[in-house]
Amino acid sequence: MALQGGVYQALLTALLFIYVFFAAVLVAGVRRKLRARLQGRVGPPVWQPILDFLKLLFKKPTAPSLANPVYVSAAVIALLASLAAAALVPFTRQHPLCFAGDIVAFFILLFAGEAVLVVGGLASGNPYSWLSGMRAMLIMMVRELLLAGALLLLYASTQKLSLVEALPAVPPAVAVPLALFFVAFALVLSMSTLFSAPVAETEVLEGYFIEYSGPLLAMAELSHWLLAYAPLALASSLFLAAAGALGLSWLAAAAHLLMLAAFSAVLAVLDAAFARLRIWGAMKLAAALLGALLALGAALLALKVGA
Amino acid sequence: MRGYVLRRSIWVYHLNTGACNGCDIEAIAALAPRYDVERFGVKLVGSPRHADVLLVTGPLTRQALSRVKRVYDMVPEPKVVVAVGTCACDGGVFKESPMVCSPLERFLPVDVRVYGCPPRPHNILRGVLEAAEILSRKR
């Protein structure tokens, strides 16, 4: 029986990873498609990120002469960290990957996912990677501090350290600003138009990805999509939990996907409507936007609104 | 499946080897939103290491030669080269110049030639899509 249970759990976990992969690709694809439609273009198919990912797997990797082993291992570690962070976000009560303290693990993995990619870029020896890496680090310093605050707020409002237990226990009045915080966090994290200073086409070209190619680039791209997916998934789960839909088992997965598509549409509108900010502007806006939503959630919790 | 994927995800790196800028303006126009190349999976990339298609404009000047070879080596296999404009194809009016070592195919395997001075954006786009067909058959 124990063996059967173990096999069942392993199967569920494998299915979860497949789901997470396709959901992350869906978010990236919907954003690209809708941005094109908003600009009056046909745009790429929603599954274009899958084609790009597979194409990169078929390419023969090349490496810069100045690269060291950190450069190669960074893409692999970043992919594992971002996949784990994305898989930790529950969308049903029967989530196969949950443990006490996974809120802390989520924070560390989300940070590690991008930090390792930046370190890999720095290890490539390209000066553009350095410039991009410095910019990414500046935004990360602002962003991660506020993410820690948001996860602390999640803990403070529920007294639980496991995401699957904490999410249904968040008071709805706190869940809304917290969910909006994670949507805004995804916008900052995904380096889309407004916050694309680290990969600015006219100054730093492809950013810290510049020297990656072939399968390593595929891994770096995928980890970037997964990093953008994770906070959106958390926002979606917060809304589902506030609506009491987290107990819907696999129907919750469908609702989760619909919610993700809706958030992607919101982000696509922002991508299409605003031009890129300079690095200091990006940092100030990230701090103001995320800080305001966090302060609102904390104030609502302190005032016990809706409790 | 490999062929389909290579045909539907085409990342282009644009390289100027001494052009007057005429072909560059048309090439950028072809890759800008007006022609919506994204619907074919075409994307302009900022690094040769990300590219599938090397889009070369201009007569090949002596100064640019070593850089062109270096950039070509940086593009991962499988890859194709598209020569855009009469200058890139056969040297154009600069053919006899001692400062120019055209045609490009003396140094790189050119897969598609798009003639014109400058060629129109839709011709460049057609050249890129033909290059993608060739790319999908490469091993």
Coordinates of C-alpha atoms in Angstrom, one line a residue:
Chain A
M1 CA 0.0 0.0 0.0
A2 CA 2.8 2.3 0.9
L3 CA 4.5 1.6 -2.4
Q4 CA 1.3 2.2 -4.3
G5 CA 0.9 5.5 -2.4
G6 CA 4.5 6.5 -3.3
V7 CA 4.0 5.7 -7.0
Y8 CA 0.7 7.6 -7.0
Q9 CA 2.4 10.6 -5.3
A10 CA 5.3 10.5 -7.8
L11 CA 2.8 10.4 -10.7
L12 CA 0.9 13.3 -9.3
T13 CA 4.2 15.3 -8.9
A14 CA 5.2 14.5 -12.5
L15 CA 1.8 15.7 -13.7
L16 CA 2.2 18.8 -11.7
F17 CA 5.5 19.6 -13.3
I18 CA 4.0 19.1 -16.8
Y19 CA 1.0 21.3 -15.8
V20 CA 3.4 24.0 -14.5
F21 CA 5.5 23.9 -17.8
F22 CA 2.4 24.3 -20.0
A23 CA 0.9 27.0 -17.7
A24 CA 4.1 29.0 -17.8
V25 CA 4.3 28.7 -21.6
L26 CA 0.6 29.7 -21.8
V27 CA 1.2 32.9 -19.8
A28 CA 4.2 33.8 -22.0
G29 CA 2.2 33.0 -25.2
V30 CA -1.0 34.8 -24.3
R31 CA 1.0 37.9 -23.4
R32 CA 2.8 37.9 -26.8
K33 CA -0.4 37.2 -28.7
L34 CA -2.5 39.9 -26.9
R35 CA 0.2 42.5 -27.2
A36 CA 0.3 41.9 -30.9
R37 CA -3.5 42.1 -31.2
L38 CA -3.5 45.4 -29.2
Q39 CA -1.1 46.8 -31.7
G40 CA -3.4 45.7 -34.6
R41 CA -1.2 42.8 -35.6
V42 CA -2.1 39.1 -36.1
G43 CA 0.9 38.1 -33.9
P44 CA 2.4 34.8 -33.2
P45 CA 0.3 31.7 -32.2
V46 CA -0.2 31.2 -28.5
W47 CA 2.1 28.2 -28.6
Q48 CA 5.0 30.1 -30.1
P49 CA 7.0 29.9 -26.9
I50 CA 6.9 26.1 -27.2
L51 CA 8.2 26.3 -30.8
D52 CA 11.0 28.7 -29.7
F53 CA 11.9 26.3 -26.8
L54 CA 12.0 23.2 -29.0
K55 CA 13.9 25.1 -31.7
L56 CA 16.6 26.1 -29.1
L57 CA 16.9 22.4 -28.0
F58 CA 17.7 21.5 -31.7
K59 CA 20.5 24.0 -31.9
K60 CA 24.1 23.2 -31.2
P61 CA 25.4 25.1 -28.2
T62 CA 28.3 27.4 -28.5
A63 CA 30.2 28.9 -25.6
P64 CA 32.3 32.1 -25.3
S65 CA 36.0 31.7 -24.9
L66 CA 36.0 33.5 -21.5
A67 CA 33.1 31.4 -20.0
N68 CA 33.8 29.2 -17.0
P69 CA 31.9 26.2 -15.5
V70 CA 29.6 28.6 -13.6
Y71 CA 28.2 29.8 -16.9
V72 CA 27.1 26.3 -17.9
S73 CA 25.8 25.2 -14.5
A74 CA 23.9 28.5 -13.9
A75 CA 21.2 27.8 -16.5
V76 CA 20.6 24.3 -15.2
I77 CA 20.4 25.4 -11.5
A78 CA 18.2 28.4 -12.4
L79 CA 15.8 26.0 -14.3
L80 CA 15.6 23.6 -11.3
A81 CA 15.0 26.5 -8.8
S82 CA 12.4 28.2 -10.9
L83 CA 10.6 25.0 -11.7
A84 CA 10.5 24.1 -7.9
A85 CA 9.3 27.6 -7.0
A86 CA 6.5 27.4 -9.6
A87 CA 5.5 23.9 -8.6
L88 CA 5.2 25.0 -4.9
V89 CA 2.2 27.2 -5.6
P90 CA -0.9 25.2 -4.8
F91 CA -4.1 25.5 -6.9
T92 CA -6.1 22.7 -5.1
R93 CA -6.2 21.5 -1.5
Q94 CA -4.7 18.1 -2.8
H95 CA -1.5 19.8 -4.0
P96 CA 1.2 17.1 -4.1
L97 CA 4.1 19.4 -3.2
C98 CA 3.4 21.0 0.1
F99 CA 5.3 21.1 3.5
A100 CA 5.5 23.3 6.5
G101 CA 7.8 26.2 5.6
D102 CA 7.2 26.1 1.9
I103 CA 6.5 29.9 2.1
V104 CA 10.2 30.4 3.0
A105 CA 11.3 27.9 0.3
F106 CA 9.2 29.7 -2.3
F107 CA 10.9 33.0 -1.4
I108 CA 14.4 31.5 -1.6
L109 CA 13.7 29.6 -4.9
L110 CA 12.2 32.6 -6.6
F111 CA 15.2 34.7 -5.7
A112 CA 17.7 32.0 -6.6
G113 CA 16.0 31.4 -10.0
E114 CA 17.0 34.8 -11.3
A115 CA 20.1 35.4 -9.1
V116 CA 21.7 32.3 -10.5
L117 CA 20.9 33.4 -14.1
V118 CA 22.5 36.8 -13.4
V119 CA 25.6 35.1 -12.0
G120 CA 25.8 32.9 -15.1
G121 CA 25.6 36.0 -17.3
L122 CA 28.4 37.6 -15.3
A123 CA 30.5 34.4 -15.7
S124 CA 30.2 34.6 -19.5
G125 CA 32.7 37.5 -19.4
N126 CA 30.6 39.7 -21.7
P127 CA 30.5 43.4 -20.7
Y128 CA 26.8 43.7 -21.8
S129 CA 26.0 40.8 -19.4
W130 CA 27.7 42.8 -16.6
L131 CA 25.7 45.9 -17.3
S132 CA 22.5 44.0 -17.5
G133 CA 23.4 41.9 -14.4
M134 CA 24.0 45.1 -12.4
R135 CA 20.6 46.5 -13.5
A136 CA 18.8 43.2 -12.7
M137 CA 20.4 43.1 -9.2
L138 CA 19.3 46.7 -8.5
I139 CA 15.7 45.8 -9.3
M140 CA 16.0 42.5 -7.4
M141 CA 17.1 44.3 -4.2
V142 CA 14.0 46.4 -4.2
R143 CA 11.7 43.6 -5.3
E144 CA 12.8 40.8 -3.0
L145 CA 12.6 43.0 0.1
L146 CA 9.0 43.7 -0.7
L147 CA 8.3 40.1 -1.6
A148 CA 9.6 39.1 1.9
G149 CA 7.2 41.7 3.3
A150 CA 4.2 40.2 1.3
L151 CA 5.0 36.6 2.4
L152 CA 5.3 37.9 6.0
L153 CA 1.9 39.5 5.6
L154 CA 0.6 36.1 4.4
Y155 CA 2.0 34.5 7.5
A156 CA 0.8 37.2 9.8
S157 CA -2.7 37.0 8.6
T158 CA -2.9 33.2 8.9
Q159 CA -0.2 32.1 11.3
K160 CA 0.6 29.2 8.9
L161 CA 3.9 28.5 7.1
S162 CA 2.5 26.2 4.4
L163 CA 1.0 27.8 1.3
V164 CA -1.7 25.2 0.9
E165 CA -2.9 25.9 4.5
A166 CA -2.2 29.6 4.5
L167 CA -4.0 30.6 1.2
P168 CA -7.6 29.5 2.3
A169 CA -7.1 31.1 5.7
V170 CA -6.3 34.6 4.3
P171 CA -9.1 37.1 5.1
P172 CA -10.7 38.2 1.7
A173 CA -10.0 41.9 2.4
V174 CA -6.3 41.1 2.7
A175 CA -6.3 38.5 -0.1
V176 CA -7.3 41.1 -2.8
P177 CA -4.4 43.6 -2.2
L178 CA -2.0 40.7 -1.7
A179 CA -3.1 39.1 -5.0
L180 CA -2.7 42.4 -6.8
F181 CA 0.8 42.7 -5.2
F182 CA 1.7 39.4 -6.8
V183 CA 0.4 40.4 -10.2
A184 CA 2.4 43.6 -10.0
F185 CA 5.4 41.5 -8.8
A186 CA 5.1 39.3 -12.0
L187 CA 5.1 42.5 -14.1
V188 CA 8.4 43.6 -12.4
L189 CA 9.9 40.2 -12.5
S190 CA 9.1 39.3 -16.1
M191 CA 11.2 42.2 -17.5
S192 CA 8.4 43.2 -19.9
T193 CA 8.3 46.6 -21.6
L194 CA 8.0 48.8 -18.5
F195 CA 10.6 47.0 -16.5
S196 CA 12.9 45.8 -19.3
A197 CA 15.9 48.0 -18.4
P198 CA 18.1 44.9 -17.7
V199 CA 17.5 43.6 -21.3
A200 CA 17.1 47.0 -23.1
E201 CA 17.5 46.3 -26.8
T202 CA 19.2 49.6 -27.6
E203 CA 21.7 49.6 -24.8
V204 CA 22.4 46.1 -23.5
L205 CA 20.9 44.0 -26.3
E206 CA 19.8 40.6 -24.9
G207 CA 21.0 41.4 -21.3
Y208 CA 22.6 38.6 -19.3
F209 CA 21.3 36.0 -21.8
I210 CA 23.5 37.5 -24.5
E211 CA 26.1 34.7 -24.5
Y212 CA 23.7 31.8 -24.0
S213 CA 22.8 29.7 -27.0
G214 CA 21.1 26.4 -27.9
P215 CA 19.8 24.2 -25.1
L216 CA 21.3 26.5 -22.4
L217 CA 19.4 29.4 -23.8
A218 CA 16.2 27.2 -23.9
M219 CA 16.7 26.5 -20.1
A220 CA 17.3 30.1 -19.3
E221 CA 14.2 31.2 -21.3
L222 CA 12.1 28.5 -19.7
S223 CA 13.3 29.5 -16.2
H224 CA 12.4 33.1 -17.0
W225 CA 8.8 32.1 -18.0
L226 CA 8.5 29.9 -14.9
L227 CA 9.6 32.9 -12.7
A228 CA 7.0 35.1 -14.3
Y229 CA 4.4 32.3 -13.8
A230 CA 5.0 31.7 -10.1
P231 CA 3.8 35.0 -8.7
L232 CA 0.8 35.1 -11.1
A233 CA -0.1 31.6 -10.0
L234 CA 0.0 32.7 -6.4
A235 CA -2.2 35.7 -7.2
S236 CA -4.6 33.3 -9.0
S237 CA -4.7 30.9 -6.0
L238 CA -5.3 33.7 -3.6
F239 CA -8.4 34.8 -5.6
L240 CA -9.6 31.1 -5.9
A241 CA -9.1 30.7 -2.1
A242 CA -11.0 33.9 -1.4
A243 CA -13.8 32.7 -3.6
G244 CA -13.7 29.3 -1.8
A245 CA -12.9 27.5 -5.0
L246 CA -9.6 25.9 -3.9
G247 CA -11.4 22.7 -2.8
L248 CA -12.7 22.1 -6.3
S249 CA -10.0 19.5 -7.0
W250 CA -9.1 19.3 -10.7
L251 CA -11.8 21.8 -11.6
A252 CA -9.7 24.3 -9.7
A253 CA -6.9 23.7 -12.1
A254 CA -9.1 24.8 -15.0
A255 CA -10.3 27.9 -13.0
H256 CA -6.6 28.6 -12.2
L257 CA -5.7 28.5 -15.9
L258 CA -8.5 30.8 -16.8
M259 CA -7.4 33.2 -14.0
L260 CA -3.8 33.1 -15.3
A261 CA -5.0 33.9 -18.8
A262 CA -6.9 36.9 -17.5
F263 CA -3.9 38.2 -15.6
S264 CA -1.7 37.7 -18.7
A265 CA -4.2 39.8 -20.6
V266 CA -3.9 42.6 -18.0
L267 CA -0.1 42.4 -18.2
A268 CA -0.3 42.5 -22.0
V269 CA -2.3 45.7 -21.9
L270 CA 0.3 47.2 -19.6
D271 CA 3.1 46.0 -22.0
A272 CA 1.4 47.6 -25.0
A273 CA 0.4 50.8 -23.3
F274 CA 3.6 51.9 -21.6
A275 CA 7.1 52.5 -22.9
R276 CA 10.3 51.3 -21.1
L277 CA 11.4 53.0 -18.0
R278 CA 15.1 53.9 -17.3
I279 CA 16.7 51.8 -14.5
W280 CA 16.1 54.4 -11.7
G281 CA 12.5 55.0 -12.8
A282 CA 11.9 51.2 -12.9
M283 CA 13.2 50.9 -9.3
K284 CA 11.2 53.8 -8.1
L285 CA 8.0 52.6 -9.7
A286 CA 8.5 49.0 -8.5
A287 CA 9.1 50.2 -4.9
A288 CA 6.0 52.6 -5.1
L289 CA 3.7 50.1 -6.7
L290 CA 4.6 47.0 -4.7
G291 CA 5.1 49.1 -1.5
A292 CA 1.6 50.7 -1.8
L293 CA -0.2 47.4 -2.3
L294 CA 1.8 45.8 0.6
A295 CA 1.0 48.8 2.9
L296 CA -2.7 48.5 1.9
G297 CA -2.8 44.8 2.8
A298 CA -1.0 45.4 6.1
A299 CA -3.4 48.3 7.0
L300 CA -6.4 46.2 6.2
L301 CA -5.0 43.4 8.4
A302 CA -4.2 45.7 11.2
L303 CA -7.7 47.3 11.1
K304 CA -9.2 43.7 10.9
V305 CA -11.3 44.7 7.9
G306 CA -13.5 41.7 6.9
A307 CA -12.1 39.5 9.7
Chain B
M1 CA 8.6 17.9 -36.3
R2 CA 12.2 19.2 -36.3
G3 CA 11.6 20.8 -39.7
Y4 CA 8.3 22.4 -38.7
V5 CA 9.9 23.8 -35.5
L6 CA 12.9 25.3 -37.4
R7 CA 10.5 26.7 -40.0
R8 CA 8.2 28.4 -37.5
S9 CA 10.7 29.9 -35.1
I10 CA 13.2 32.0 -37.0
W11 CA 15.5 34.3 -35.0
V12 CA 17.3 36.8 -37.2
Y13 CA 20.6 38.7 -36.5
H14 CA 21.2 41.7 -38.6
L15 CA 24.8 42.4 -39.6
N16 CA 26.0 45.5 -41.5
T17 CA 29.3 44.9 -43.3
G18 CA 29.7 48.5 -44.7
A19 CA 26.3 49.3 -46.1
C20 CA 25.2 52.9 -46.9
N21 CA 22.3 52.2 -44.5
G22 CA 19.7 52.0 -47.3
C23 CA 19.3 48.2 -46.9
D24 CA 19.4 48.5 -43.1
I25 CA 16.4 50.8 -43.1
E26 CA 14.5 48.4 -45.3
A27 CA 15.6 45.4 -43.3
I28 CA 14.5 47.0 -40.0
A29 CA 11.2 48.1 -41.7
A30 CA 10.6 44.5 -42.7
L31 CA 11.2 43.3 -39.2
A32 CA 9.3 46.1 -37.5
P33 CA 5.6 45.7 -36.4
R34 CA 4.1 47.0 -39.7
Y35 CA 4.9 43.7 -41.6
D36 CA 4.1 41.7 -38.4
V37 CA 6.9 39.1 -39.0
E38 CA 6.1 37.7 -35.5
R39 CA 3.1 35.9 -37.1
F40 CA 5.7 33.7 -39.0
G41 CA 7.7 33.2 -35.8
V42 CA 10.4 35.7 -37.0
K43 CA 12.1 37.7 -34.3
L44 CA 15.0 40.1 -34.5
V45 CA 17.6 39.2 -31.8
G46 CA 20.5 41.2 -30.4
S47 CA 23.1 38.4 -30.2
P48 CA 24.5 36.1 -32.9
R49 CA 24.5 33.3 -30.4
H50 CA 20.6 33.4 -30.4
A51 CA 20.3 33.5 -34.2
D52 CA 19.2 31.1 -36.9
V53 CA 19.5 33.5 -39.8
L54 CA 22.4 35.8 -40.4
L55 CA 21.0 38.7 -42.4
V56 CA 24.0 40.5 -44.0
T57 CA 23.8 44.0 -45.7
G58 CA 26.4 46.0 -47.5
P59 CA 29.5 45.3 -49.6
L60 CA 32.0 43.3 -47.5
T61 CA 34.7 45.9 -46.6
R62 CA 38.2 44.7 -45.7
Q63 CA 37.8 46.2 -42.2
A64 CA 34.6 44.2 -41.6
L65 CA 35.9 40.8 -43.0
S66 CA 37.4 39.4 -39.8
R67 CA 34.3 40.5 -37.7
V68 CA 32.0 38.9 -40.2
K69 CA 33.8 35.6 -40.0
R70 CA 33.8 35.9 -36.1
V71 CA 30.1 36.6 -36.0
Y72 CA 29.3 33.8 -38.4
D73 CA 31.2 31.4 -36.1
M74 CA 29.2 32.6 -33.1
V75 CA 25.9 31.6 -34.7
P76 CA 25.0 28.1 -33.6
E77 CA 24.3 25.3 -36.1
P78 CA 22.0 24.9 -38.0
K79 CA 22.2 28.3 -39.6
V80 CA 21.6 30.1 -42.8
V81 CA 23.0 33.3 -44.4
V82 CA 20.8 35.8 -46.3
A83 CA 22.6 38.5 -48.3
V84 CA 20.4 41.5 -48.6
G85 CA 20.9 44.1 -51.3
T86 CA 23.0 44.1 -54.5
C87 CA 26.1 45.1 -52.5
A88 CA 25.9 42.1 -50.3
C89 CA 25.1 39.8 -53.2
D90 CA 27.8 40.8 -55.6
G91 CA 29.4 44.0 -54.5
G92 CA 27.2 46.4 -56.5
V93 CA 28.8 49.7 -57.5
F94 CA 31.7 49.0 -55.0
K95 CA 32.7 45.7 -56.8
E96 CA 36.0 47.0 -58.2
S97 CA 37.0 48.9 -55.0
P98 CA 40.3 47.8 -53.4
M99 CA 38.7 48.4 -50.0
V100 CA 36.0 45.8 -50.7
C101 CA 36.4 42.0 -50.8
S102 CA 32.9 41.1 -52.1
P103 CA 31.1 39.0 -53.0
L104 CA 30.2 37.7 -49.6
E105 CA 30.0 34.1 -50.8
R106 CA 33.8 34.0 -51.2
F107 CA 34.0 33.8 -47.4
L108 CA 30.6 32.6 -46.1
P109 CA 28.1 30.1 -47.6
V110 CA 25.3 32.3 -48.7
D111 CA 21.9 30.5 -48.8
V112 CA 19.6 33.2 -50.1
R113 CA 20.3 36.4 -52.1
V114 CA 17.8 39.3 -52.1
Y115 CA 18.8 41.7 -54.9
G116 CA 17.8 45.4 -55.0
C117 CA 19.2 48.8 -54.1
P118 CA 17.7 48.7 -51.6
P119 CA 15.3 45.7 -51.8
R120 CA 11.8 46.3 -50.6
P121 CA 10.8 45.1 -47.1
H122 CA 8.4 42.3 -48.4
N123 CA 11.2 41.0 -50.6
I124 CA 13.5 40.8 -47.6
L125 CA 10.8 39.1 -45.6
R126 CA 10.4 36.6 -48.4
G127 CA 14.1 36.0 -48.4
V128 CA 14.1 35.3 -44.7
L129 CA 11.1 32.8 -45.1
E130 CA 12.9 31.0 -47.9
A131 CA 16.0 30.8 -45.7
A132 CA 13.8 29.2 -43.0
E133 CA 12.7 26.6 -45.5
I134 CA 16.4 25.8 -46.2
L135 CA 17.1 25.8 -42.5
S136 CA 14.4 23.3 -41.8
R137 CA 16.1 20.8 -44.3
K138 CA 19.6 21.3 -42.8
R139 CA 21.0 18.6 -40.5

